[in-house]
PDB file of C-alpha atoms in Angstrom:
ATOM      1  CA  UNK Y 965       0.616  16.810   8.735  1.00  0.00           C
ATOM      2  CA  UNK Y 966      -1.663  19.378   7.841  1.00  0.00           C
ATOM      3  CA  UNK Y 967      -6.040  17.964   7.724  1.00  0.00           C
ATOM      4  CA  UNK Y 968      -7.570  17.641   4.501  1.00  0.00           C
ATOM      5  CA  UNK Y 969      -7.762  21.434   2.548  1.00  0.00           C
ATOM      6  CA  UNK Y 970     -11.429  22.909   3.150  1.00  0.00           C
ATOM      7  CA  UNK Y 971     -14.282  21.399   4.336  1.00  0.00           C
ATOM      8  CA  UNK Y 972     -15.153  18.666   1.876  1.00  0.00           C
ATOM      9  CA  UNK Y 973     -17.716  16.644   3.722  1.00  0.00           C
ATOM     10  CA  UNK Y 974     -19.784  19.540   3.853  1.00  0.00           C
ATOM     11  CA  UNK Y 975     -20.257  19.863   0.633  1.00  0.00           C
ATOM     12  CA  UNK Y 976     -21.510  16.007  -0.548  1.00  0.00           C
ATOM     13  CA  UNK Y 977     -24.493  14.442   1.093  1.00  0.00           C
ATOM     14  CA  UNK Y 978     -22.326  10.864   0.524  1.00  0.00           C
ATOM     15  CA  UNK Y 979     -19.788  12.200   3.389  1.00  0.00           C
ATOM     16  CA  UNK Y 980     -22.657  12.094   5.738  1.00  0.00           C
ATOM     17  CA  UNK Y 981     -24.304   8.828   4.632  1.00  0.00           C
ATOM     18  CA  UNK Y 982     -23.497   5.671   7.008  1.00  0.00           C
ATOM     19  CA  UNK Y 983     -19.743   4.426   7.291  1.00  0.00           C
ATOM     20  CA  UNK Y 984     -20.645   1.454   4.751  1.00  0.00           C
ATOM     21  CA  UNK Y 985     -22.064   3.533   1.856  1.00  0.00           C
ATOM     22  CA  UNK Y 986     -19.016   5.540   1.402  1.00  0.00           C
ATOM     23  CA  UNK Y 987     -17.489   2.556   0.854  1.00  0.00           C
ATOM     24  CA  UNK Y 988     -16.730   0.324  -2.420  1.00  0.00           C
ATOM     25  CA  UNK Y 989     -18.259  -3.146  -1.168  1.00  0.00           C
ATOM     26  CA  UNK Y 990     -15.976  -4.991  -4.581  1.00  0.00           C
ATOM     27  CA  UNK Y 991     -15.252  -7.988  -4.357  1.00  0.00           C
ATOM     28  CA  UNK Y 992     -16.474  -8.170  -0.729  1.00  0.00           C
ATOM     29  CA  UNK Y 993     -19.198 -11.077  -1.777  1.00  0.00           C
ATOM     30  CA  UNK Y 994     -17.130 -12.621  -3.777  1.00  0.00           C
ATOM     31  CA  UNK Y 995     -14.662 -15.759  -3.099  1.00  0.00           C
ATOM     32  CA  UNK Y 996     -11.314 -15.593  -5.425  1.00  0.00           C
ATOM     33  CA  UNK Y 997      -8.703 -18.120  -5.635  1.00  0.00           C
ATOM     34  CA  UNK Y 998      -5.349 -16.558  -5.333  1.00  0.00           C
ATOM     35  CA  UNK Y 999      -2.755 -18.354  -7.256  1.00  0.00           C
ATOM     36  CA  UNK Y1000       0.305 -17.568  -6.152  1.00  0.00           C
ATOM     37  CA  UNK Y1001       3.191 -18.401  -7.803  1.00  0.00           C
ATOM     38  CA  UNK Y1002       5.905 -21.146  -6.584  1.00  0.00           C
ATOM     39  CA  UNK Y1003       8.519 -19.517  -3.891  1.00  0.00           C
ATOM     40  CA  UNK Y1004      11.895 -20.323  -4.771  1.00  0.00           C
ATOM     41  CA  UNK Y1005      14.876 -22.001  -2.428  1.00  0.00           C
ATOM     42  CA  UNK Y1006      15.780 -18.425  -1.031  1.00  0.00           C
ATOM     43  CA  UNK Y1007      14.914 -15.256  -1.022  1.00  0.00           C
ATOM     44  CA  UNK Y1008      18.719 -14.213  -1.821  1.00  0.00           C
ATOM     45  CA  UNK Y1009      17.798 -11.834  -5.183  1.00  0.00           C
ATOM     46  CA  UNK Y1010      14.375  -9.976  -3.502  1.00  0.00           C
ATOM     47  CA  UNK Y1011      16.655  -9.426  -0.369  1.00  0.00           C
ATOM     48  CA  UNK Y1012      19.140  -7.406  -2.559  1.00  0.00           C
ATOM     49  CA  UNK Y1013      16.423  -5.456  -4.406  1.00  0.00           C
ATOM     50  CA  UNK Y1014      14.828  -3.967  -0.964  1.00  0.00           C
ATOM     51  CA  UNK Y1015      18.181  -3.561   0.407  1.00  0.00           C
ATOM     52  CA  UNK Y1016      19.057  -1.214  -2.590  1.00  0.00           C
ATOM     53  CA  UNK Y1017      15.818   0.432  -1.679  1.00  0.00           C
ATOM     54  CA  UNK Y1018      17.462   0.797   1.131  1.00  0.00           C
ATOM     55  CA  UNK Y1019      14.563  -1.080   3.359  1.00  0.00           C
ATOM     56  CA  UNK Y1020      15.679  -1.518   6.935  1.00  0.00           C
ATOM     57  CA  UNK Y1021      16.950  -5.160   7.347  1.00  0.00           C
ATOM     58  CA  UNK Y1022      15.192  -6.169  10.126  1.00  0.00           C
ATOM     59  CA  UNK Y1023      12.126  -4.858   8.827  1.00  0.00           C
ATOM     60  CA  UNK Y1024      12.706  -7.159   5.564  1.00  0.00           C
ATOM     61  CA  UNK Y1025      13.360 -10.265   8.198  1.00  0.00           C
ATOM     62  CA  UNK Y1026      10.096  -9.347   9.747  1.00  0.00           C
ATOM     63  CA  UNK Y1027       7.956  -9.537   6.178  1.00  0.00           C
ATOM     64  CA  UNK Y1028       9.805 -12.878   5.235  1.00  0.00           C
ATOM     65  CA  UNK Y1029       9.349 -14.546   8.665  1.00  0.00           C
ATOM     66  CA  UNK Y1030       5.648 -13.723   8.264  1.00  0.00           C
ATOM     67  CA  UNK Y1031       5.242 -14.748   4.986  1.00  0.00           C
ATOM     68  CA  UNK Y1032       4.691 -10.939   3.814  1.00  0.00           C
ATOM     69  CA  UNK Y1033       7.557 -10.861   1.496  1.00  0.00           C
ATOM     70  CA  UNK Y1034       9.345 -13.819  -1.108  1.00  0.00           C
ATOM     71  CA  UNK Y1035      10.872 -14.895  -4.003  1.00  0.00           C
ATOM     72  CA  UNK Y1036       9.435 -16.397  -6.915  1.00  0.00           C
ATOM     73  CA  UNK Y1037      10.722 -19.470  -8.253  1.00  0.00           C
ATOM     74  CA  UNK Y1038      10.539 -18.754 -11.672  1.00  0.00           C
ATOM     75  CA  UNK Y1039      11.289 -15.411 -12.662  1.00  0.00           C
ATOM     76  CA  UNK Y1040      12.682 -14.213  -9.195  1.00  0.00           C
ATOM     77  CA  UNK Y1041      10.155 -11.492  -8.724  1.00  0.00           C
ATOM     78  CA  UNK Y1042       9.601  -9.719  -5.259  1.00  0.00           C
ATOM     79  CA  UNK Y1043       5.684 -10.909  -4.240  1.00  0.00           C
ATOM     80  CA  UNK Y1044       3.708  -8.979  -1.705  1.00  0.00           C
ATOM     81  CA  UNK Y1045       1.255 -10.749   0.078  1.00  0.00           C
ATOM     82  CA  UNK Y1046      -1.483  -9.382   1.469  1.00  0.00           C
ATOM     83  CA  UNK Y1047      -3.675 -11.902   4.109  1.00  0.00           C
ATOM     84  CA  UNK Y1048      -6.880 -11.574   6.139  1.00  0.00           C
ATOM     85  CA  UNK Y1049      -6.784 -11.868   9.640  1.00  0.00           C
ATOM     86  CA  UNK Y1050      -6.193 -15.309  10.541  1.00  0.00           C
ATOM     87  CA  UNK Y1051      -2.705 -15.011   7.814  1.00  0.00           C
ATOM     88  CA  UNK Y1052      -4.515 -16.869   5.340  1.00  0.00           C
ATOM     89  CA  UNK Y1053      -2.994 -15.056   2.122  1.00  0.00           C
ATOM     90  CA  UNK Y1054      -5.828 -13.208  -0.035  1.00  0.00           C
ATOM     91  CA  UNK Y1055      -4.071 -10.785  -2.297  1.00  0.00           C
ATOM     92  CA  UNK Y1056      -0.490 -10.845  -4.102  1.00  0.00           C
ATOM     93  CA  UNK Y1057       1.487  -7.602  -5.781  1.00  0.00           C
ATOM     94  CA  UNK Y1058       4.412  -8.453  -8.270  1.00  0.00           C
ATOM     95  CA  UNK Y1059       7.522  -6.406  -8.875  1.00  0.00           C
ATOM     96  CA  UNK Y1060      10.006  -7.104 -11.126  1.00  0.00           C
ATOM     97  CA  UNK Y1061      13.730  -6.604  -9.580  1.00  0.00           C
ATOM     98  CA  UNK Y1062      15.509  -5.385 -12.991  1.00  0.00           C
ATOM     99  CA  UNK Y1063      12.868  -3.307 -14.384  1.00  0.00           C
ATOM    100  CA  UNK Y1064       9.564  -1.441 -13.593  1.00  0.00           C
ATOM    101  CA  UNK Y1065       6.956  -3.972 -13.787  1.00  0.00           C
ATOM    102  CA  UNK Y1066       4.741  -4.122 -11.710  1.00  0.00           C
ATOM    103  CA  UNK Y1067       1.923  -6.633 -11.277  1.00  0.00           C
ATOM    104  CA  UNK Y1068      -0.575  -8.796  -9.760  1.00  0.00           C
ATOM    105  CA  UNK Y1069      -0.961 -12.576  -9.160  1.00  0.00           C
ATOM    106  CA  UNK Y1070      -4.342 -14.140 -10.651  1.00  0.00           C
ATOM    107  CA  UNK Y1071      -7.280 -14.509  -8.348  1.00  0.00           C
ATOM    108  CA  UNK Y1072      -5.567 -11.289  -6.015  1.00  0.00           C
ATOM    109  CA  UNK Y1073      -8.721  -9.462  -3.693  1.00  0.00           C
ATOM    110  CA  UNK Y1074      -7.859  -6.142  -3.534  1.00  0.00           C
ATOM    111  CA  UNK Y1075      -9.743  -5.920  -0.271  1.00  0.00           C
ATOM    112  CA  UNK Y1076      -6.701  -7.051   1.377  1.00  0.00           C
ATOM    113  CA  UNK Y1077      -3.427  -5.780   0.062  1.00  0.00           C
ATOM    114  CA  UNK Y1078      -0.517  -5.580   1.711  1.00  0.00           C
ATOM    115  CA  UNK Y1079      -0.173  -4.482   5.335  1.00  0.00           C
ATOM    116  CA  UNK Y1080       1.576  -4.132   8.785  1.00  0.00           C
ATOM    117  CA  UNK Y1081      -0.671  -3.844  11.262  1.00  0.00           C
ATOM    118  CA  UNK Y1082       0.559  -3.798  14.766  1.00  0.00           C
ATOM    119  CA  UNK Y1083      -0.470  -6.098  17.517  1.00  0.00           C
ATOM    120  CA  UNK Y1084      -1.740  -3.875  20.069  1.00  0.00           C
ATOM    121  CA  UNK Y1085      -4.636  -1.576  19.176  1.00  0.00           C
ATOM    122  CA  UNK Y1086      -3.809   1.715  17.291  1.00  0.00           C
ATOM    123  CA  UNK Y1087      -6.285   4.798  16.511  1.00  0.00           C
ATOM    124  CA  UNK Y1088      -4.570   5.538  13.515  1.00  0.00           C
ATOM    125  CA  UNK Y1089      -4.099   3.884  10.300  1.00  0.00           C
ATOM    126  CA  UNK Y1090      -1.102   5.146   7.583  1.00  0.00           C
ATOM    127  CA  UNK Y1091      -2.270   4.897   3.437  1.00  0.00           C
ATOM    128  CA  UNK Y1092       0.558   4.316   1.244  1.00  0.00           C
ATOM    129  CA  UNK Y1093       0.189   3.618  -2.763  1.00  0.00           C
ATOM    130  CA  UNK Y1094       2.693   0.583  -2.603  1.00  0.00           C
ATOM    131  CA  UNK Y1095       4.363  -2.076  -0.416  1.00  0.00           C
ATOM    132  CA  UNK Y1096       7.829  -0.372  -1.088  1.00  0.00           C
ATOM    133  CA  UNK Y1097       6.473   2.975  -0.323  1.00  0.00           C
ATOM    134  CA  UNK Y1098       4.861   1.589   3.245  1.00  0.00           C
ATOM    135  CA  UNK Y1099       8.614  -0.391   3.914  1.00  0.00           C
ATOM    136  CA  UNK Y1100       9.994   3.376   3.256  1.00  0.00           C
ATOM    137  CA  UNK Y1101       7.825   4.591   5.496  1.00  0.00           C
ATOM    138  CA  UNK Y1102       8.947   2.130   8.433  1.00  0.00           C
ATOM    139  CA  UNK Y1103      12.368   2.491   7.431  1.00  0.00           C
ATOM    140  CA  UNK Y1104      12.058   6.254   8.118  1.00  0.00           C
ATOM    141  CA  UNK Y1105      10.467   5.573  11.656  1.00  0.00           C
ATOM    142  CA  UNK Y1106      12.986   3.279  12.799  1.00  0.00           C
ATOM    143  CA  UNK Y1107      15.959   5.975  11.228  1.00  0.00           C
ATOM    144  CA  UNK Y1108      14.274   8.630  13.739  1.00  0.00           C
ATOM    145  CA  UNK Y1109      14.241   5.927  16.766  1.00  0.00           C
ATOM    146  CA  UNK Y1110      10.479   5.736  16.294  1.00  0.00           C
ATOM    147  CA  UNK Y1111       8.857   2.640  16.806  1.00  0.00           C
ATOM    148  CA  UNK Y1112       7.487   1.547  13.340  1.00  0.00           C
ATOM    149  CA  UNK Y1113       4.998  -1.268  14.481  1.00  0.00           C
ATOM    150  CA  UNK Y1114       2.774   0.774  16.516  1.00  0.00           C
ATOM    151  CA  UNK Y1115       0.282   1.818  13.973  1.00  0.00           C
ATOM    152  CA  UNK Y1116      -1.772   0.262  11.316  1.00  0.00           C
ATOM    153  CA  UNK Y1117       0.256   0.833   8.039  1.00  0.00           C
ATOM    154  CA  UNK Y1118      -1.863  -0.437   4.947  1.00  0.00           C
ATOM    155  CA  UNK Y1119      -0.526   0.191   1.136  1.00  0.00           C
ATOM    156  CA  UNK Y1120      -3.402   0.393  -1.635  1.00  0.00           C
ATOM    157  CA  UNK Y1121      -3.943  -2.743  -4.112  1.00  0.00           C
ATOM    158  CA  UNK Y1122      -2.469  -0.531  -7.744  1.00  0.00           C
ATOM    159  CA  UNK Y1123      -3.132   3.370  -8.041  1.00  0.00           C
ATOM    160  CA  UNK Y1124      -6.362   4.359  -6.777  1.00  0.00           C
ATOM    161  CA  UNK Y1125      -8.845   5.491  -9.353  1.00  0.00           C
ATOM    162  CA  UNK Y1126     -11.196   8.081  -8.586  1.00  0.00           C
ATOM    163  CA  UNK Y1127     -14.515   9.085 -10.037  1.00  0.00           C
ATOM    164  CA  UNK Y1128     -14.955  11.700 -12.598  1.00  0.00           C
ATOM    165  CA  UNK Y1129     -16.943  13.819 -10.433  1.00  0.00           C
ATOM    166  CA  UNK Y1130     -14.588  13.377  -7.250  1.00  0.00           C
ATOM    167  CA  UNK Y1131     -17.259  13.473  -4.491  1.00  0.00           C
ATOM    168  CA  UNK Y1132     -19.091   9.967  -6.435  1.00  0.00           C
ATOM    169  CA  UNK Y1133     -15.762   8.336  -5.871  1.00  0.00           C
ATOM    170  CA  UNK Y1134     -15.552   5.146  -3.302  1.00  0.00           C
ATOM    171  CA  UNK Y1135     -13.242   4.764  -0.505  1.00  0.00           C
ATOM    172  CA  UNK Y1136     -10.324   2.039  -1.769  1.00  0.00           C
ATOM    173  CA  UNK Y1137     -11.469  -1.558  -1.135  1.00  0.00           C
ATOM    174  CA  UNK Y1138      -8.645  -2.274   1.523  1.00  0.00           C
ATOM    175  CA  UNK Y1139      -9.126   0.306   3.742  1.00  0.00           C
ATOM    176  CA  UNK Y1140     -13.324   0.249   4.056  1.00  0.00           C
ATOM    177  CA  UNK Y1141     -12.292  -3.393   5.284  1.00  0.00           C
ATOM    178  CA  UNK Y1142      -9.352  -2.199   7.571  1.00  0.00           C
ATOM    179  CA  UNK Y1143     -12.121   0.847   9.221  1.00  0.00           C
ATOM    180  CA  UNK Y1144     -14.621  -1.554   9.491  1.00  0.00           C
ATOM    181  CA  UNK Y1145     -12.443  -4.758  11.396  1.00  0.00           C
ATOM    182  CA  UNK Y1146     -10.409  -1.857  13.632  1.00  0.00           C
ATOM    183  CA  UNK Y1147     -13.461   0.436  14.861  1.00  0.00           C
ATOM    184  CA  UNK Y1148     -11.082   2.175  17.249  1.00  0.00           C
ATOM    185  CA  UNK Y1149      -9.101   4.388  14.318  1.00  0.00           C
ATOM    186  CA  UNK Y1150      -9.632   7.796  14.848  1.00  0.00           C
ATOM    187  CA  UNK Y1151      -6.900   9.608  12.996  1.00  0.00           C
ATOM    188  CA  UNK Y1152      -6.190   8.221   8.398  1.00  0.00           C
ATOM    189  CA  UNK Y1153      -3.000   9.540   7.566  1.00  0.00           C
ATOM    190  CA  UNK Y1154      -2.453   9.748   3.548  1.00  0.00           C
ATOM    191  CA  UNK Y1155       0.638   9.225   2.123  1.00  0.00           C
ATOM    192  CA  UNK Y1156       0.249   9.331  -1.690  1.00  0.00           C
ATOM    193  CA  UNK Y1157       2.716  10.158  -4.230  1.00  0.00           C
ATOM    194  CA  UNK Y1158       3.836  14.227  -4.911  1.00  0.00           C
ATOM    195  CA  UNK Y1159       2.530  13.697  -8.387  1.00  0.00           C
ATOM    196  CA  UNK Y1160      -0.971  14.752 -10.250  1.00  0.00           C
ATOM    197  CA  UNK Y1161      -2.135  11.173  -9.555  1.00  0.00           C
ATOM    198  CA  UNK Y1162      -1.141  11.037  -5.930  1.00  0.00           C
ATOM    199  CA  UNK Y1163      -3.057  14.426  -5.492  1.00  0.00           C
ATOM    200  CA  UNK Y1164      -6.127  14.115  -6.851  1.00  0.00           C
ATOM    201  CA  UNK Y1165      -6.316  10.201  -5.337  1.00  0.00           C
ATOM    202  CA  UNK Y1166      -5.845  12.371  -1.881  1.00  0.00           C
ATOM    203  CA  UNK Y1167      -8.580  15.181  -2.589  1.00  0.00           C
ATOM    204  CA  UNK Y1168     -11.001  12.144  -3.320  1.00  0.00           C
ATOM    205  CA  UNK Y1169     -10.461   9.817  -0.154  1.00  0.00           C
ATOM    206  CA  UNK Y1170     -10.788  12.990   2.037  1.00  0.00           C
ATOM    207  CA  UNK Y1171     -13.672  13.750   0.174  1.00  0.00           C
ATOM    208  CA  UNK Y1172     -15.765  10.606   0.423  1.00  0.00           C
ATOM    209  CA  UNK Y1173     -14.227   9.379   3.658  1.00  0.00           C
ATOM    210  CA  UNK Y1174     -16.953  10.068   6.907  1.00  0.00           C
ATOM    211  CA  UNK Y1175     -16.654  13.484   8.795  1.00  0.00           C
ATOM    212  CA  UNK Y1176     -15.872  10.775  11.902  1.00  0.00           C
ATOM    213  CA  UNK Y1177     -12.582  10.473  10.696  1.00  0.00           C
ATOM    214  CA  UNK Y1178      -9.504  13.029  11.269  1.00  0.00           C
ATOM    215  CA  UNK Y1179      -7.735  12.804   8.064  1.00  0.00           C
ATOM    216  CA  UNK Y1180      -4.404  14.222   7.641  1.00  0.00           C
ATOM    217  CA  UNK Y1181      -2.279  14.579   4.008  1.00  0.00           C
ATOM    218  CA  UNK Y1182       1.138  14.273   5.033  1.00  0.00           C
ATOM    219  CA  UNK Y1183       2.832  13.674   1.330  1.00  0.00           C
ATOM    220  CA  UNK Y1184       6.665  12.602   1.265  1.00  0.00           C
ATOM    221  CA  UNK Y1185       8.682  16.288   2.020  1.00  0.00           C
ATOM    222  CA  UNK Y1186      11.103  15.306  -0.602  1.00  0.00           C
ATOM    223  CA  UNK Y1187      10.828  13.606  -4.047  1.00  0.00           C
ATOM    224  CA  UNK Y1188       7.741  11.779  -5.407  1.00  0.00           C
ATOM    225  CA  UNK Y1189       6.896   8.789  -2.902  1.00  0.00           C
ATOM    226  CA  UNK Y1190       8.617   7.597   0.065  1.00  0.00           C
ATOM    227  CA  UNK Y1191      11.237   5.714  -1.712  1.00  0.00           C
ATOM    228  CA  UNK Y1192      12.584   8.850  -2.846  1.00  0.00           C
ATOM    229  CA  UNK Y1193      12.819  10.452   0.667  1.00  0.00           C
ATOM    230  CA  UNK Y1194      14.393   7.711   2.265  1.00  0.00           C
ATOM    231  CA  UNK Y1195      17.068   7.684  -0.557  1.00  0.00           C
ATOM    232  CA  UNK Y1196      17.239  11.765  -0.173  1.00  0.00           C
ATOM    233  CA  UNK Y1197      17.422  10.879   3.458  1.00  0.00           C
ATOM    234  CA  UNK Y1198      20.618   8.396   3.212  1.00  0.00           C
ATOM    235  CA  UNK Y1199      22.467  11.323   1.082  1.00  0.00           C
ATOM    236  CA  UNK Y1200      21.795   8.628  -1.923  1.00  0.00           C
ATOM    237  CA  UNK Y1201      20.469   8.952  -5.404  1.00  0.00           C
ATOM    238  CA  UNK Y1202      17.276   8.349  -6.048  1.00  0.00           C
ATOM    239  CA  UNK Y1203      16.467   4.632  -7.391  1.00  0.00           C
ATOM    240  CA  UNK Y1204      15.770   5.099 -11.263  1.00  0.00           C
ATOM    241  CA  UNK Y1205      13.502   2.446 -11.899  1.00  0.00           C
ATOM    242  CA  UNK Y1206      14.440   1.030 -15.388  1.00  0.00           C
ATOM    243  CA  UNK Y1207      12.085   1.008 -18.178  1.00  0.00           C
ATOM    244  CA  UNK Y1208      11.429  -2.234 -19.324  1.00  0.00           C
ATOM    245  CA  UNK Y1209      12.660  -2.868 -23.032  1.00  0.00           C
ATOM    246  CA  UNK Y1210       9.932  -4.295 -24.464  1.00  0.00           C
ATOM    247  CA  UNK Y1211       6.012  -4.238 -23.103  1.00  0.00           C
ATOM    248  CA  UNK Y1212       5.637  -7.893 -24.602  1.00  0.00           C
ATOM    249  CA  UNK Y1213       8.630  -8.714 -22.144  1.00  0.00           C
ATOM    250  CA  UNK Y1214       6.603  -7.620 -19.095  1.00  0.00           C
ATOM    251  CA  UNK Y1215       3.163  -9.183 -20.179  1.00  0.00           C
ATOM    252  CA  UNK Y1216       4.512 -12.303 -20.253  1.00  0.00           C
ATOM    253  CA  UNK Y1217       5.280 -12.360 -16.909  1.00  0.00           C
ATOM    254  CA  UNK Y1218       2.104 -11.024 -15.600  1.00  0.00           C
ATOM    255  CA  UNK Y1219       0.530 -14.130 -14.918  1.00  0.00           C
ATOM    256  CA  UNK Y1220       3.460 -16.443 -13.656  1.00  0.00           C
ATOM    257  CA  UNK Y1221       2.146 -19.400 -11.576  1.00  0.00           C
TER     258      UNK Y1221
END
């Protein structure tokens, strides 16, 4: 993957501040209560949504066995949980299996969103927007006989705002905690979306992000996130996600218990 474009620490005085000024502190002093909603009997309908992702299988077993991954009782949405580091769940993403909404639970701290870390130390940690587009990611590794637990693989808590004036932005919430519990990464890979979003949410974290760090951009080759390329990948369409109907459908369901 090619290293951030130009020399962008050079130009801010934040890039050369301490590690913990770069970074946004929210929520850090704060305790939430995450209230996540009721899991149902089985995970049967959430298992059939990430397979037509085309998630790898075994990597699916792995989230539910750790309590990454379920099914919600109610209105069968996929929830992503994202936990600190004794497992004790702290943040929780929604997605809707029929249509495109997305969501998150009430009382969700987006200083820990969902994650993969593996076991054994790693120097580098991989950014993804979403859960599905880290799962792609992984798929893809374990399609090219690469072992896909080896690094630290962290997706971002919603789409990552940044500042008006780019170099005042903050590094996202979930990875200043993840560089500041795992001192020994080196190397941030960023794998953000193809799209005007994704790109300018990648000029700002290599902006503000310390001159320590090697930072590489290493967008999906194909199609707008990960997804996509995995789908190009398998010779299969990519997934149209289906607009929901009705907005008052979706808000409804933001909050389920």
């Amino acid at each position: 993957g090619k290293p951030c474009e130009g020399e962008p620490h050079a130009r801010f005085d934040e890039g050369r501040m301490k590690l913990s000024s770069a970074y946004s502190t929210e929520n850090i002093s704060m305790e939430k209560h995450l209230l996540l909603p009721k899991k149902n009997e089985d995970n049967a309908e959430v298992i059939a949504y990430l397979l037509g992702r085309r998630i790898d299988k075994e990597i699916i077993q792995f989230c539910m066995d750790s309590g990454r991954i379920y099914e919600s009782a109610l209105h069968h949405n996929a929830v992503f949980v994202g936990m600190d580091a004794k497992g004790n769940p702290k943040y929780a993403a929604l997605r809707e299996t029929g249509t495109s909404f997305i969501g998150e639970v009430h009382g969700s701290d987006k200083n820990y969103s969902f994650s993969i870390f593996s076991e054994k130390s790693s120097g580098t940690v991989h950014l993804f927007e979403s859960a599905i587009d880290l799962l792609s990611y992984a798929t893809l590794q374990k399609l090219d006989g690469k072992e896909w637990r080896e690094e630290y693989l962290l997706s971002l808590a919603g789409v990552y705002q940044p500042a008006k004036e780019i170099e005042k932005s903050k590094v996202p919430a979930a990875l200043t905690r993840a560089l500041k519990l795992h001192p020994e990464v080196k190397v941030i890979v960023l794998h953000l979306d193809n799209d005007r979003i994704g790109r300018l949410a990648t000029k700002a974290i290599c902006t503000v992000l310390p001159k320590q760090y090697q930072v590489k951009d290493e967008p999906p080759k194909y199609g707008k996130d990960y997804n996509d390329q995995l789908c190009i990948k398998l010779n299969l369409a990519v997934t149209k996600r289906a607009k929901a109907a009705k907005k008052s459908l979706a808000s409804h369901k933001k909050y389920e218990r």
